[in-house]
Each structure stands twice: as structure tokens, then as C-alpha cells.
Tab-separated table of C-alpha atoms and ligand atoms in Angstrom:
chain	number	residue	atom	x	y	z
A	1	MET	CA	-6.594	20.875	8.108
A	2	ASN	CA	-3.208	19.196	7.914
A	3	ILE	CA	-3.438	15.708	6.497
A	4	LEU	CA	-0.635	13.146	6.496
A	5	ILE	CA	-1.082	10.570	3.736
A	6	LEU	CA	1.027	7.441	4.131
A	7	GLY	CA	2.279	6.363	0.712
A	8	ASN	CA	2.973	8.522	-2.343
A	9	GLY	CA	1.914	6.383	-5.298
A	10	GLN	CA	-0.872	7.328	-7.693
A	11	LEU	CA	-3.622	6.841	-5.118
A	12	GLY	CA	-1.783	9.171	-2.726
A	13	GLN	CA	-1.342	11.747	-5.501
A	14	MET	CA	-5.027	11.639	-6.400
A	15	LEU	CA	-5.969	11.953	-2.719
A	16	GLY	CA	-3.561	14.897	-2.532
A	17	LYS	CA	-5.373	16.701	-5.344
A	18	ALA	CA	-8.657	16.299	-3.470
A	19	VAL	CA	-6.998	17.660	-0.316
A	20	ILE	CA	-5.988	20.834	-2.191
A	21	GLN	CA	-9.374	21.146	-3.877
A	22	GLN	CA	-11.002	21.189	-0.469
A	23	GLY	CA	-8.644	23.847	0.884
A	24	HIS	CA	-6.482	21.675	3.109
A	25	GLN	CA	-2.828	20.701	2.888
A	26	CYS	CA	-1.108	17.369	3.002
A	27	ILE	CA	2.191	15.602	3.180
A	28	LEU	CA	2.567	12.422	1.176
A	29	TYR	CA	4.967	10.309	3.166
A	30	SER	CA	6.944	7.280	2.108
A	31	ASP	CA	10.202	5.963	3.519
A	32	ARG	CA	12.048	7.092	0.419
A	33	GLN	CA	10.492	10.458	-0.305
A	34	GLN	CA	8.176	13.098	1.071
A	35	GLN	CA	6.120	15.605	-0.825
A	36	VAL	CA	4.069	18.522	0.412
A	37	MET	CA	0.872	19.477	-1.383
A	38	PRO	CA	0.203	22.242	-2.186
A	39	LEU	CA	3.826	22.886	-3.071
A	40	ALA	CA	3.546	26.487	-1.840
A	41	SER	CA	3.303	25.204	1.699
A	42	ASP	CA	6.228	26.475	3.763
A	43	GLN	CA	6.929	23.161	5.464
A	44	PRO	CA	10.672	22.370	5.211
A	45	LEU	CA	11.499	18.956	3.778
A	46	PRO	CA	12.479	16.244	4.330
A	47	MET	CA	10.592	15.768	7.542
A	48	SER	CA	10.983	12.891	9.911
A	49	LEU	CA	7.915	10.755	10.351
A	50	GLU	CA	7.637	12.075	13.889
A	51	GLU	CA	7.652	15.674	12.637
A	52	ALA	CA	5.124	14.908	9.906
A	53	LYS	CA	2.863	13.238	12.413
A	54	SER	CA	2.943	16.099	14.871
A	55	TRP	CA	2.240	18.531	11.999
A	56	ALA	CA	-0.841	16.482	11.016
A	57	ASP	CA	-4.374	16.736	12.378
A	58	VAL	CA	-5.236	13.387	10.869
A	59	VAL	CA	-3.315	10.480	9.331
A	60	THR	CA	-4.699	8.481	6.428
A	61	TRP	CA	-3.185	6.122	3.828
A	62	GLU	CA	-3.243	5.223	0.146
A	63	HIS	CA	-2.668	1.508	0.730
A	64	GLU	CA	-3.009	-0.819	3.679
A	65	HIS	CA	0.377	-2.561	3.519
A	66	LEU	CA	2.005	-0.085	5.862
A	67	GLY	CA	4.041	-2.401	8.048
A	68	GLU	CA	3.781	-2.752	11.791
A	69	ALA	CA	6.356	-0.090	12.667
A	70	LEU	CA	4.634	2.607	10.609
A	71	VAL	CA	1.226	1.806	12.090
A	72	GLU	CA	2.761	1.764	15.553
A	73	GLN	CA	4.260	5.241	15.054
A	74	THR	CA	1.227	6.942	13.518
A	75	HIS	CA	-1.946	5.211	14.675
A	76	ASP	CA	-2.809	7.725	17.373
A	77	LYS	CA	-3.894	10.040	14.534
A	78	PHE	CA	-5.813	7.363	12.591
A	79	LEU	CA	-9.586	7.678	12.629
A	80	ILE	CA	-9.941	3.947	13.289
A	81	LYS	CA	-8.434	1.791	15.997
A	82	ALA	CA	-5.056	0.258	15.113
A	83	GLU	CA	-6.236	-3.273	15.911
A	84	ARG	CA	-9.154	-2.843	13.501
A	85	PHE	CA	-6.824	-1.525	10.829
A	86	ASN	CA	-4.466	-4.475	11.349
A	87	GLN	CA	-7.380	-6.873	11.101
A	88	LEU	CA	-8.043	-5.591	7.574
A	89	THR	CA	-4.458	-5.915	6.371
A	90	ASP	CA	-4.184	-9.687	6.747
A	91	ARG	CA	-6.333	-11.996	4.630
A	92	ARG	CA	-6.798	-14.410	7.539
A	93	THR	CA	-8.309	-11.868	9.915
A	94	GLN	CA	-10.194	-10.232	7.050
A	95	LYS	CA	-11.863	-13.528	6.161
A	96	SER	CA	-12.535	-14.327	9.851
A	97	LEU	CA	-14.220	-10.963	10.207
A	98	CYS	CA	-16.569	-11.809	7.310
A	99	ASP	CA	-17.320	-15.224	8.841
A	100	GLU	CA	-17.948	-13.669	12.250
A	101	LEU	CA	-20.385	-11.092	10.829
A	102	GLY	CA	-22.160	-13.554	8.537
A	103	VAL	CA	-20.981	-11.760	5.403
A	104	PRO	CA	-20.490	-14.541	2.820
A	105	THR	CA	-16.954	-15.054	1.571
A	106	SER	CA	-15.262	-17.721	-0.526
A	107	PRO	CA	-14.484	-20.815	1.615
A	108	TRP	CA	-10.938	-20.753	2.972
A	109	GLN	CA	-8.370	-22.354	5.265
A	110	ALA	CA	-5.298	-20.787	6.817
A	111	TYR	CA	-1.765	-22.260	6.834
A	112	GLN	CA	1.404	-21.215	8.648
A	113	THR	CA	4.078	-23.473	7.205
A	114	THR	CA	4.972	-25.566	4.150
A	115	ASP	CA	3.895	-28.680	6.076
A	116	GLU	CA	0.481	-27.240	6.827
A	117	LEU	CA	0.037	-26.148	3.215
A	118	ARG	CA	1.089	-29.616	1.991
A	119	ASP	CA	-1.386	-31.167	4.375
A	120	ILE	CA	-4.274	-29.019	3.112
A	121	LEU	CA	-3.487	-29.658	-0.564
A	122	SER	CA	-3.041	-33.403	-0.138
A	123	ASN	CA	-6.578	-33.561	1.281
A	124	CYS	CA	-8.040	-31.271	-1.349
A	125	ASP	CA	-10.159	-32.494	-4.260
A	126	LYS	CA	-10.981	-29.204	-5.963
A	127	ALA	CA	-9.273	-26.285	-7.666
A	128	VAL	CA	-7.966	-23.654	-5.265
A	129	VAL	CA	-6.179	-20.328	-5.117
A	130	ILE	CA	-3.373	-20.011	-2.581
A	131	LYS	CA	-2.767	-16.461	-1.367
A	132	SER	CA	-0.149	-14.912	0.915
A	133	ALA	CA	-1.804	-13.514	4.003
A	134	ARG	CA	-0.178	-10.116	3.655
A	135	GLY	CA	1.215	-7.766	1.096
A	136	GLY	CA	-0.204	-9.097	-2.204
A	137	TYR	CA	-1.643	-6.844	-4.905
A	138	ASP	CA	-2.400	-7.071	-8.643
A	139	GLY	CA	-2.500	-10.855	-8.323
A	140	LYS	CA	1.053	-11.042	-6.913
A	141	GLY	CA	1.592	-13.534	-4.083
A	142	GLN	CA	-0.971	-15.967	-5.519
A	143	TRP	CA	-0.782	-19.469	-6.895
A	144	ARG	CA	-3.418	-21.644	-8.556
A	145	TRP	CA	-3.597	-25.375	-8.078
A	146	LYS	CA	-5.949	-28.128	-9.189
A	147	PRO	CA	-6.095	-31.856	-8.402
A	148	GLY	CA	-3.633	-33.845	-10.498
A	149	GLN	CA	-1.131	-30.967	-10.654
A	150	ASP	CA	2.250	-31.307	-8.906
A	151	ALA	CA	1.787	-29.227	-5.752
A	152	GLU	CA	5.360	-29.304	-4.477
A	153	PRO	CA	6.774	-26.271	-6.364
A	154	ILE	CA	3.828	-24.187	-5.127
A	155	ILE	CA	4.169	-25.529	-1.597
A	156	GLN	CA	7.862	-24.592	-1.529
A	157	GLU	CA	7.205	-21.072	-2.756
A	158	ALA	CA	3.879	-20.195	-1.142
A	159	GLY	CA	4.697	-21.987	2.117
A	160	GLN	CA	7.520	-19.582	2.936
A	161	ARG	CA	5.004	-17.187	4.375
A	162	PRO	CA	1.641	-17.757	6.072
A	163	GLY	CA	-1.382	-17.617	3.818
A	164	ILE	CA	-4.758	-19.018	2.920
A	165	VAL	CA	-6.081	-21.667	0.582
A	166	GLU	CA	-9.298	-20.528	-1.027
A	167	ASP	CA	-11.809	-22.406	-3.184
A	168	MET	CA	-11.660	-21.407	-6.834
A	169	ILE	CA	-14.996	-19.653	-7.362
A	170	PRO	CA	-16.869	-20.132	-10.652
A	171	PHE	CA	-18.154	-16.564	-10.692
A	172	SER	CA	-20.335	-15.003	-13.379
A	173	HIS	CA	-18.940	-11.528	-12.685
A	174	GLU	CA	-16.603	-9.676	-10.395
A	175	VAL	CA	-17.950	-6.490	-8.850
A	176	SER	CA	-16.924	-4.031	-6.181
A	177	VAL	CA	-18.656	-1.560	-3.967
A	178	VAL	CA	-16.814	1.655	-3.198
A	179	ALA	CA	-18.568	3.434	-0.360
A	180	ALA	CA	-17.899	5.752	2.540
A	181	ARG	CA	-18.881	5.923	6.174
A	182	ASP	CA	-18.773	9.230	8.043
A	183	HIS	CA	-18.308	10.289	11.666
A	184	HIS	CA	-21.992	9.803	12.395
A	185	GLY	CA	-22.045	6.257	11.054
A	186	GLU	CA	-23.880	7.322	7.874
A	187	GLN	CA	-22.885	5.184	4.924
A	188	ARG	CA	-23.253	5.930	1.214
A	189	GLY	CA	-21.847	4.223	-1.862
A	190	TYR	CA	-21.566	4.434	-5.604
A	191	PRO	CA	-23.413	1.888	-7.730
A	192	LEU	CA	-21.801	-1.546	-8.042
A	193	THR	CA	-18.845	-1.545	-10.401
A	194	LEU	CA	-18.229	-4.386	-12.802
A	195	ASN	CA	-14.560	-5.377	-12.829
A	196	VAL	CA	-12.767	-7.426	-15.456
A	197	HIS	CA	-9.348	-8.794	-14.579
A	198	ASN	CA	-6.607	-10.017	-16.818
A	199	ASP	CA	-4.065	-12.309	-15.184
A	200	GLY	CA	-5.135	-11.183	-11.677
A	201	ILE	CA	-4.772	-7.475	-12.499
A	202	LEU	CA	-7.687	-5.095	-13.082
A	203	ALA	CA	-8.095	-4.430	-16.802
A	204	TYR	CA	-11.292	-2.388	-16.844
A	205	SER	CA	-14.252	-1.332	-14.722
A	206	MET	CA	-17.683	-0.139	-15.691
A	207	ALA	CA	-20.373	1.469	-13.593
A	208	GLY	CA	-23.527	3.503	-13.658
A	209	ALA	CA	-25.065	1.703	-16.631
A	210	GLN	CA	-27.599	-0.097	-14.419
A	211	GLN	CA	-25.987	-3.444	-14.928
A	212	PHE	CA	-27.160	-5.134	-11.737
A	213	THR	CA	-30.443	-5.842	-9.975
A	214	ASP	CA	-31.643	-3.592	-7.165
A	215	GLU	CA	-31.361	-6.600	-4.830
A	216	LEU	CA	-27.676	-7.067	-5.610
A	217	GLU	CA	-27.003	-3.331	-5.274
A	218	ALA	CA	-28.735	-3.288	-1.886
A	219	LEU	CA	-26.938	-6.414	-0.695
A	220	ALA	CA	-23.517	-4.922	-1.468
A	221	GLN	CA	-24.323	-1.720	0.451
A	222	GLN	CA	-25.716	-3.779	3.321
A	223	TYR	CA	-22.525	-5.872	3.614
A	224	HIS	CA	-20.448	-2.701	3.402
A	225	GLN	CA	-22.444	-1.104	6.198
A	226	LYS	CA	-22.219	-4.215	8.359
A	227	LEU	CA	-18.442	-4.426	8.026
A	228	THR	CA	-17.716	-0.713	8.394
A	229	ASP	CA	-20.108	-0.358	11.359
A	230	HIS	CA	-18.319	-3.197	13.103
A	231	ILE	CA	-14.909	-1.645	12.498
A	232	ASP	CA	-16.238	1.853	13.226
A	233	TYR	CA	-14.558	2.878	9.995
A	234	ILE	CA	-14.420	6.453	8.718
A	235	GLY	CA	-13.667	7.180	5.060
A	236	VAL	CA	-13.803	5.274	1.786
A	237	LEU	CA	-13.523	1.495	1.820
A	238	ALA	CA	-13.910	-0.882	-1.121
A	239	ILE	CA	-15.111	-4.472	-1.106
A	240	GLU	CA	-14.473	-6.804	-4.030
A	241	PHE	CA	-17.075	-9.529	-4.610
A	242	PHE	CA	-17.645	-12.549	-6.787
A	243	VAL	CA	-21.181	-12.782	-8.193
A	244	VAL	CA	-22.379	-16.385	-8.110
A	245	GLY	CA	-25.684	-18.033	-9.026
A	246	GLU	CA	-28.285	-17.065	-11.568
A	247	GLY	CA	-31.395	-14.859	-11.571
A	248	GLU	CA	-33.023	-14.600	-8.170
A	249	GLN	CA	-30.404	-16.940	-6.724
A	250	GLN	CA	-27.634	-14.434	-7.436
A	251	GLN	CA	-25.372	-13.913	-4.449
A	252	LEU	CA	-22.273	-11.981	-3.496
A	253	LEU	CA	-19.169	-13.568	-1.989
A	254	VAL	CA	-16.514	-11.250	-0.594
A	255	ASN	CA	-13.175	-11.703	-2.339
A	256	GLU	CA	-11.280	-9.066	-0.394
A	257	ILE	CA	-11.657	-5.812	1.474
A	258	ALA	CA	-9.525	-2.745	0.703
A	259	PRO	CA	-9.716	-0.165	3.514
A	260	ARG	CA	-8.998	2.778	1.198
A	261	VAL	CA	-9.759	4.319	-2.172
A	262	HIS	CA	-9.628	1.706	-4.898
A	263	ASN	CA	-8.660	1.280	-8.546
A	264	SER	CA	-12.209	0.155	-9.361
A	265	GLY	CA	-13.416	3.570	-8.144
A	266	HIS	CA	-11.365	5.597	-10.641
A	267	TRP	CA	-14.388	5.896	-12.941
A	268	THR	CA	-15.873	8.321	-10.373
A	269	MET	CA	-13.274	10.926	-11.425
A	270	SER	CA	-15.365	11.416	-14.572
A	271	GLY	CA	-18.666	9.717	-13.795
A	272	ALA	CA	-19.688	11.169	-10.437
A	273	ASN	CA	-20.318	14.637	-9.002
A	274	CYS	CA	-18.010	13.759	-6.102
A	275	ASP	CA	-15.195	11.317	-6.876
A	276	GLN	CA	-13.909	8.707	-4.430
A	277	PHE	CA	-10.882	10.829	-3.460
A	278	ASN	CA	-12.974	13.866	-2.603
A	279	LEU	CA	-15.406	11.589	-0.827
A	280	HIS	CA	-12.643	10.198	1.381
A	281	ILE	CA	-11.269	13.647	2.227
A	282	ARG	CA	-14.794	14.919	3.006
A	283	CYS	CA	-15.262	12.033	5.447
A	284	ILE	CA	-11.959	12.381	7.252
A	285	THR	CA	-12.350	16.156	7.623
A	286	GLY	CA	-15.844	15.794	9.045
A	287	LEU	CA	-17.964	17.060	6.134
A	288	PRO	CA	-21.346	15.407	5.527
A	289	LEU	CA	-21.717	12.748	2.831
A	290	PRO	CA	-22.837	14.142	-0.532
A	291	GLU	CA	-25.791	12.902	-2.566
A	292	PHE	CA	-24.384	11.126	-5.594
A	293	LEU	CA	-25.148	11.921	-9.203
A	294	VAL	CA	-23.527	9.392	-11.499
A	295	ALA	CA	-23.205	8.867	-15.233
A	296	PRO	CA	-22.341	5.586	-16.968
A	297	THR	CA	-18.563	5.341	-17.247
A	298	LEU	CA	-15.918	2.887	-18.403
A	299	MET	CA	-12.425	2.975	-16.895
A	300	ILE	CA	-9.576	1.160	-18.627
A	301	ASN	CA	-6.244	0.797	-16.862
A	302	ALA	CA	-3.076	1.606	-18.776
A	303	ILE	CA	-0.629	-1.115	-17.778
A	304	GLY	CA	3.000	-1.456	-18.851
A	305	VAL	CA	2.739	0.967	-21.792
A	306	ASP	CA	5.077	3.932	-22.186
A	307	GLY	CA	2.367	6.453	-22.978
A	308	LEU	CA	-1.289	6.777	-23.906
A	309	PRO	CA	-2.145	6.907	-27.622
A	310	GLU	CA	-2.341	10.496	-28.951
A	311	VAL	CA	-5.798	9.852	-30.276
A	312	LEU	CA	-7.073	9.326	-26.728
A	313	TRP	CA	-5.533	12.580	-25.478
A	314	GLU	CA	-7.162	14.318	-28.421
A	315	ALA	CA	-10.593	12.753	-27.978
A	316	SER	CA	-12.920	14.843	-25.843
A	317	ALA	CA	-14.863	11.764	-24.737
A	318	ALA	CA	-11.770	10.181	-23.160
A	319	ASP	CA	-10.553	11.497	-19.830
A	320	CYS	CA	-6.868	10.527	-19.656
A	321	HIS	CA	-4.820	10.191	-16.464
A	322	TRP	CA	-1.082	9.536	-16.527
A	323	TYR	CA	0.747	8.771	-13.279
A	324	GLY	CA	4.276	9.741	-14.342
A	325	LYS	CA	5.741	6.345	-13.462
A	326	ALA	CA	8.381	4.473	-15.425
A	327	PRO	CA	6.602	1.792	-17.464
A	328	ARG	CA	7.291	-1.879	-16.707
A	329	PRO	CA	5.242	-4.829	-17.932
A	330	GLY	CA	2.309	-5.364	-15.577
A	331	ARG	CA	2.726	-1.973	-13.848
A	332	LYS	CA	-0.243	0.414	-13.696
A	333	VAL	CA	0.855	3.695	-15.254
A	334	GLY	CA	-2.417	5.505	-15.944
A	335	HIS	CA	-6.074	5.091	-16.734
A	336	VAL	CA	-8.631	6.382	-19.209
A	337	ASN	CA	-12.271	7.093	-18.414
A	338	PHE	CA	-14.845	6.990	-21.184
A	339	MET	CA	-18.351	8.352	-20.839
A	340	ILE	CA	-20.700	5.712	-22.222
A	341	ASP	CA	-24.406	5.620	-22.944
A	342	THR	CA	-24.917	1.892	-22.588
A	343	PHE	CA	-23.230	-1.135	-21.131
A	344	GLU	CA	-22.848	-2.542	-24.666
A	345	ARG	CA	-21.014	0.587	-25.786
A	346	GLY	CA	-18.670	0.152	-22.812
A	347	GLU	CA	-17.940	-3.471	-23.717
A	348	LYS	CA	-17.216	-2.413	-27.275
A	349	LEU	CA	-14.785	0.320	-26.193
A	350	ALA	CA	-13.101	-2.105	-23.788
A	351	SER	CA	-12.505	-4.647	-26.531
A	352	GLN	CA	-11.266	-1.874	-28.814
A	353	TRP	CA	-8.761	-0.377	-26.356
A	354	CYS	CA	-7.657	-2.983	-23.807
A	355	ASP	CA	-5.069	-4.610	-26.080
A	356	GLU	CA	-3.482	-1.261	-26.824
A	357	LEU	CA	-3.452	-0.021	-23.244
A	358	ILE	CA	-2.448	-3.193	-21.428
A	359	LYS	CA	0.954	-4.866	-21.686
A	360	LEU	CA	1.348	-7.563	-19.076
A	361	ALA	CA	4.563	-9.117	-20.325
B	1	ATP	P1	-5.849	-6.394	-5.885
B	1	ATP	O1	-4.927	-5.769	-6.868
B	1	ATP	O2	-7.298	-6.280	-6.262
B	1	ATP	O3	-5.575	-6.006	-4.472
B	1	ATP	P2	-4.922	-9.023	-5.091
B	1	ATP	O4	-3.555	-9.318	-5.553
B	1	ATP	O5	-5.102	-8.624	-3.683
B	1	ATP	O6	-5.590	-7.961	-6.056
B	1	ATP	P3	-7.242	-10.805	-5.336
B	1	ATP	O7	-8.186	-9.705	-5.496
B	1	ATP	O8	-7.396	-11.698	-4.168
B	1	ATP	O9	-5.712	-10.326	-5.390
B	1	ATP	O10	-7.246	-11.700	-6.644
B	1	ATP	C1	-6.968	-11.129	-7.920
B	1	ATP	C2	-7.932	-11.719	-8.930
B	1	ATP	O11	-7.712	-13.136	-9.054
B	1	ATP	C3	-9.394	-11.590	-8.545
B	1	ATP	O12	-9.904	-10.321	-8.860
B	1	ATP	C4	-9.984	-12.719	-9.371
B	1	ATP	O13	-10.094	-12.363	-10.733
B	1	ATP	C5	-8.934	-13.808	-9.254
B	1	ATP	N1	-9.250	-14.638	-8.058
B	1	ATP	C6	-8.782	-14.432	-6.818
B	1	ATP	N2	-9.282	-15.336	-5.953
B	1	ATP	C7	-10.121	-16.122	-6.646
B	1	ATP	C8	-10.976	-17.225	-6.323
B	1	ATP	N3	-11.043	-17.683	-5.089
B	1	ATP	N4	-11.709	-17.775	-7.324
B	1	ATP	C9	-11.621	-17.301	-8.600
B	1	ATP	N5	-10.839	-16.266	-8.976
B	1	ATP	C10	-10.102	-15.670	-8.025
B	2	MG	MG1	-5.836	-6.980	-2.804
B	3	MG	MG1	-8.391	-7.790	-5.545
């Protein structure tokens, strides 16, 4: 099949490798650059978007911030309805969707203008996170405020674009479910992934080490199924959650939904028989969902460094991925997967390597 992938960052590249592995071809399309995979393909480049779309049997994406014009021009080859896609790309409609379906999410309020934001904060007596409705990633487009703090600088900056004000959640953990839904409405996911963030950006993820109760695992899959059934979604979609409460009172609150492959699913490249990229391509080309075999894995992001330490490349237990991007502080440039036997071993490796692999400033 011919697959048009919108976006050509690292997620697009990793999707592209899965496309080739499964015997298809793809074009990675961005406004600045196009790339055909496999390179032996005889498609002349550059192609206009219109040409790329007519070449394609199906259009998919590496990220959801595509912009209205791009969605408008390509959505007739999406596997989901454009209005559903758009609903997932704005935090306001994303949160409303959770509320509508009874999927718990952190309490929130929407604002349109600086005046509305000022109004919300002047009536607020708890710590909050203010988030732009569209376009944020890696903690960008977010501001934190607590009572007693001067709100005006935040109001001036955040109020320039519509957004939401969200309660600050005292979570015990952050987790995500990366799961797929196929053409027949079958859904299947990897085990819950534990995610640890540093300054709003994912530092490391760990999965497969049986860290969570069966109830929590089932709840995450159930919420995923509810949301993806409603959207009639096909492919991989990730949901980030906050874990709140203790013991049997443990609950999941949706933080955000990412209608695509996800950084917290990179561990599957080493820890699962079918990784998230292959899973997505299987779904969009109509293959059945695989049964998963998973092994405990730790994934550490390489952020802002200009290379991975030699010792990691040399170590057989570390599976290194480098994205070929110019390093800048806070920019994801690669990741390393470690096979682990226990959760404790994973925590130990994370504390050993995070400082060396992550440069935020
Ligand atoms: P991503 O790169 O995952 O797309 P993002 O920029 O879209 O990130 P969020 O996932 O909304 O942003 O927030 C980034 C991180 O900030 C969260 O993973 C969490 O650690 C923290 N955070 C966000 N919202 C809240 C909240 N309401 N309460 C507590 N912490 C929060
Ligand atoms: Mg996000
Ligand atoms: Mg997030």
C-alpha cells in the first residue's frame, strides 16, 4: 500500500521503518521537506501535497498539530472523520469528550481571552496549571499558578490564545496506555507504562514489570476502548493519566489524549514482539491485531545532548536510538531502551543515566 505520513520528525521516521518492514511504501510529508521510504521508490520529489495525496491509499500522521488547512486538504484519506480528529487536537474539546463519556479527567475551565482568564484566576483558591488549547508539547504552552502569586504576567502571556485552567493534581504516578483499535472495533493495548517527567518533558518510561494492579490495567484499557469506540478510531492512540488515591481507592484521571504513536511507547521497540509503530501500520493496512508478548523495559529519553555515551552503544543490554537532529537544550534527540528484570533495577538505571542523557538548559 501507499501510505502518506504527515510530519517527518522522529515519530514519522520510526513509522516509516515499520511501513518498509511490512512491505509497503510511504512518503513523509512536511511543508519544508518530503522524503520517500523506501528510498528506491521511483516517485519523483518534491511532490505537491495534492500529488502525494492522490498517490496515497491512506493518510496518517506522526503528530496531531497539523493545522486546519492540512487536515482540510487530506482528510478524505484519513481513517477517521475530520471532525473527530479535530476534536482530539484541542484540549477543550478533548476534555469535553471525556466529560461527555464519563471518563474521569482533571477538573478544568476554558477561557478565550485575557479577561476571562483573569476572571477565573481571581476566583480561584487552589494551585492550577494553565494550558494553551492547541499546539503545546513537552510542557510548552503551560503556566503554573498558585494563590498568592502575581497572576498578571501569566494572564498577559497565556491569555493571548484560548486555553484551559486545570486543577493541579497531586498524583502518585503518571502512567499512559498505548493501545490500538482495528477496523473491526477490536482493541488491544500494551501494559500500563509508568512515566516520569522532568520540567514537563518525559524523562523516562518503564513498562512490563507488573507495576500496577490488574484493576488499574483494566480500567485504562476500558477508558481507551470507550474513547476510541466513540471516535471510531483506527490505529494507535495513547492516553496519559494521573494516578490518584491509594490502594483500592486508586483511580485514573485523563491528563491528555494523543491520537498517534507516543514517546511513552518507545519501550515497545525492544520490549514487545510488535512495537507501537508496527502496530499502527498493521491497523491502518487492515491486518488483525497481534497477541502481545512483552518483557520489562526501561526507556530513557536523550534530551539536549550531542550524542549518546560510547559505553551505551557498546553495551549489549542497551538498545540505542539516535534521531539525527541537531541538539538543543530540551530537545529530544534519541532514546535508549534497557531490558530490566525488575522495577527496582529500572529505577536504579534511571537514576544512573538520566543526568547524563538529559540536558534541559
Ligand atoms: P506532551 O509532550 O506529553 O504532549 P504537553 O506539553 O502536551 O506534553 P501535558 O502532558 O499536559 O503537556 O503536561 C506535561 C506534564 O506536566 C505532565 O505530564 C505532568 O507531569 C505535568 N502536569 C500537567 N498538567 C498537570 C496537572 N493538572 N497537575 C499536575 N501536573 C500536571
Ligand atoms: Mg501533549
Ligand atoms: Mg503530555
